[in-house]
Amino acid sequence: MPLRSTARTSLVDLVIEQMERLIAEGEWEVGTKIPAEPVLVEQLDVGRNTVREAVRALVHTGMLEPRQGDGTYVRANSDFGAAVQRRLRRAENLEAYEVRACLERDAARYAAERRTDEDLAALRGALAERGRAWESGDVAAFIDADMRFHRTVAAAAHNSVLAELYEHLSDALRGTLQAVLGIPLPEAVRHQLDEHTAIVDAIEAQDADAAERAALAHLTEAMNALREPPAKGRDRARTTSHGDDTHA
């Protein structure tokens, strides 16, 4: 087979690589808006068309998301993460939670086996932050704090592949967590303070079996709620959908 000349990397490809690096390294964090086009033109020292093509390519992969009249935002920190998010958007909430349960079970077990004192301090801090967010009544802040807690557990497992998978999955699971919080459940089930404390306690004790059980226990409650929402909530939804004027 004859050799062929290698095509030179285009200017657009170089700009794409720079943008991907900024996203991957956290310079442009997920959820934040990237600089406006004139700023990128100046910083990258390239033409507008080059910037537009690079942004368009990253929008196509799902790493960037244009918002009409607002700008372009970072949606995922890798094309793999974007692919995970696209797939989970087509999944049922319960399916996504079952996948999350698999990852969190192993993350908790490995964290118990491998955690350091620094990991434990980070876990205690994340647990306290989660509690403060719940007390504030700010649902968005609570979801952020809950996701941060579980990312900290995944980081304490000291498995870079697992941590990266969970990072991508948790970004895509934000809507699923919102769905669970929207189900009429007792506050203790929605907050799950005892369950999350049990995870940290087991990791501190380096009890892998207990950590795995605690992780599954807290997710099982959420999965059961998704499988069979409380009858009261279903009755209320049915009443509302039929336009009944009865109020609780």
XYZ file of C-alpha atoms in Angstrom:
248
model
C 0.000 0.000 0.000
C 1.594 3.288 -1.083
C 2.178 5.981 1.510
C 0.112 9.139 1.280
C 1.059 12.603 2.337
C -0.330 13.593 5.747
C -2.749 16.485 5.644
C -1.658 19.514 7.650
C -3.747 20.390 10.687
C -6.017 23.279 9.777
C -6.267 26.492 11.764
C -9.806 25.540 12.766
C -8.531 22.230 14.187
C -5.919 24.080 16.229
C -8.543 26.427 17.644
C -10.792 23.457 18.463
C -7.914 21.783 20.306
C -7.274 24.938 22.331
C -10.939 25.256 23.266
C -11.166 21.574 24.205
C -8.103 22.004 26.420
C -9.632 25.035 28.170
C -12.782 23.010 28.866
C -10.983 19.812 29.916
C -8.668 21.677 32.306
C -11.559 23.581 33.886
C -10.595 27.018 32.629
C -14.039 27.053 31.024
C -16.179 25.214 33.555
C -19.304 23.233 32.695
C -22.325 25.512 32.925
C -20.430 28.749 32.322
C -20.543 31.026 29.296
C -17.502 31.152 27.035
C -16.059 34.522 25.950
C -17.911 36.391 23.217
C -16.793 35.961 19.620
C -14.863 39.290 19.387
C -12.920 38.364 22.524
C -12.047 34.935 21.138
C -10.944 36.487 17.842
C -8.597 38.806 19.699
C -7.259 36.221 22.151
C -6.716 33.525 19.546
C -5.496 35.955 16.878
C -7.602 34.335 14.163
C -10.482 35.423 11.953
C -14.150 35.418 12.870
C -14.918 32.578 10.458
C -12.302 30.368 12.096
C -13.775 31.004 15.539
C -17.301 30.380 14.269
C -16.334 27.081 12.644
C -14.549 25.901 15.793
C -17.496 26.806 18.011
C -19.912 25.176 15.565
C -17.866 21.959 15.652
C -17.930 21.842 19.462
C -21.655 22.568 19.460
C -22.084 19.609 17.124
C -20.212 17.295 19.525
C -22.351 18.555 22.399
C -19.545 20.165 24.398
C -20.941 23.666 23.762
C -24.523 24.875 23.707
C -25.704 28.122 22.062
C -28.492 29.976 23.854
C -30.507 32.410 21.809
C -29.703 35.987 22.740
C -27.447 34.952 25.632
C -24.270 33.397 24.278
C -22.606 29.995 24.174
C -22.243 27.817 27.267
C -20.091 24.816 28.170
C -22.303 21.745 28.320
C -19.787 18.934 28.869
C -16.054 18.755 29.519
C -15.365 16.162 26.811
C -16.983 14.725 23.717
C -17.410 11.491 25.667
C -19.291 13.382 28.384
C -21.462 14.994 25.736
C -22.263 11.573 24.285
C -23.234 10.294 27.740
C -25.535 13.271 28.236
C -27.180 12.742 24.843
C -27.826 9.102 25.677
C -29.204 9.833 29.131
C -31.591 12.420 27.746
C -33.279 9.509 25.934
C -33.319 7.298 29.035
C -36.023 6.914 31.630
C -35.243 8.402 35.047
C -35.276 4.942 36.602
C -32.790 3.574 34.046
C -30.413 6.440 34.765
C -30.714 5.890 38.510
C -29.983 2.182 38.147
C -26.754 3.002 36.313
C -25.902 5.557 38.974
C -26.473 2.899 41.666
C -23.937 0.593 40.007
C -21.254 3.294 39.957
C -21.952 4.631 43.452
C -21.947 1.165 44.999
C -18.450 0.458 43.692
C -17.248 3.996 44.376
C -18.255 3.705 48.039
C -16.610 0.280 48.381
C -13.318 1.396 46.826
C -13.374 4.643 48.807
C -13.630 2.656 52.041
C -10.657 0.545 50.993
C -8.461 3.359 49.683
C -9.447 6.650 51.293
C -6.840 8.954 52.787
C -7.194 11.376 55.697
C -7.502 14.168 53.115
C -10.324 12.299 51.376
C -12.126 11.879 54.690
C -11.847 15.582 55.476
C -13.221 16.416 52.021
C -16.131 14.010 52.558
C -17.011 15.507 55.929
C -16.879 18.982 54.396
C -19.070 17.960 51.471
C -21.583 16.323 53.827
C -21.794 19.499 55.926
C -22.211 21.638 52.824
C -25.020 19.365 51.651
C -26.774 19.826 54.993
C -26.457 23.610 54.835
C -27.849 23.652 51.307
C -30.862 21.624 52.419
C -31.519 23.981 55.330
C -31.365 26.972 52.980
C -34.353 25.674 51.012
C -32.548 26.410 47.733
C -33.256 23.355 45.555
C -30.605 24.219 42.954
C -27.962 24.677 45.662
C -28.969 21.393 47.283
C -28.678 19.519 43.984
C -25.215 21.040 43.408
C -24.130 20.084 46.937
C -25.510 16.549 46.615
C -23.723 16.000 43.322
C -20.527 17.429 44.822
C -20.772 14.993 47.738
C -21.038 11.967 45.472
C -18.234 13.225 43.243
C -16.090 13.422 46.378
C -16.912 9.793 47.164
C -15.940 8.837 43.610
C -12.675 10.774 43.925
C -11.892 8.958 47.193
C -12.110 5.646 45.300
C -8.840 6.599 43.569
C -9.879 5.133 40.238
C -9.542 7.791 37.560
C -11.787 5.993 35.061
C -14.585 5.530 37.599
C -14.273 9.162 38.709
C -14.460 10.401 35.120
C -17.450 8.200 34.325
C -19.245 9.448 37.417
C -18.387 13.052 36.576
C -20.036 12.731 33.174
C -22.965 10.774 34.533
C -23.685 13.159 37.397
C -23.802 16.156 35.063
C -26.416 14.368 32.998
C -28.345 13.197 36.082
C -29.191 16.685 37.326
C -32.655 16.499 35.755
C -33.224 13.048 37.240
C -32.426 14.319 40.728
C -34.834 17.191 40.208
C -37.507 14.651 39.275
C -36.940 12.725 42.510
C -37.066 15.892 44.609
C -40.343 16.774 42.911
C -42.038 13.582 44.110
C -44.141 14.124 47.279
C -42.107 12.203 49.840
C -41.394 12.576 53.566
C -38.635 15.104 54.249
C -36.350 12.446 55.715
C -36.508 10.493 52.440
C -35.889 13.598 50.343
C -33.008 14.794 52.504
C -31.502 11.364 53.332
C -29.137 12.820 55.921
C -28.814 9.558 57.855
C -28.081 7.570 54.699
C -25.373 9.950 53.515
C -23.838 10.121 56.985
C -23.748 6.306 57.025
C -21.758 6.329 53.769
C -19.127 8.633 55.258
C -19.009 6.734 58.555
C -18.425 3.447 56.724
C -15.710 4.984 54.566
C -14.047 6.401 57.690
C -14.176 2.961 59.343
C -12.786 1.461 56.123
C -15.692 -0.999 56.138
C -16.197 -1.710 52.433
C -19.298 -3.884 52.904
C -21.036 -1.266 55.046
C -20.124 1.497 52.592
C -21.621 -0.459 49.720
C -24.795 -1.172 51.695
C -25.165 2.471 52.693
C -24.729 3.681 49.117
C -27.335 1.254 47.831
C -29.740 2.049 50.681
C -29.992 5.734 49.832
C -30.401 5.077 46.104
C -32.953 2.318 46.663
C -35.322 4.798 48.309
C -35.115 7.103 45.306
C -35.518 4.235 42.828
C -38.549 2.919 44.694
C -40.094 6.387 44.523
C -39.517 6.474 40.765
C -40.999 3.003 40.325
C -44.079 3.658 42.437
C -44.680 7.298 43.450
C -46.766 7.781 46.609
C -50.505 7.334 46.021
C -51.234 10.759 47.441
C -49.006 12.359 44.851
C -50.627 10.349 42.062
C -54.110 11.263 43.279
C -53.177 14.920 43.429
C -51.752 14.833 39.921
C -54.851 13.023 38.654
C -57.119 15.610 40.311
C -55.183 18.494 38.801
C -55.217 16.958 35.340
C -58.995 16.654 35.477
C -59.447 20.250 36.510
C -60.996 19.459 39.910
C -61.311 22.509 42.174
C -60.677 20.505 45.347
C -57.645 21.709 47.331
C -55.663 19.905 50.010
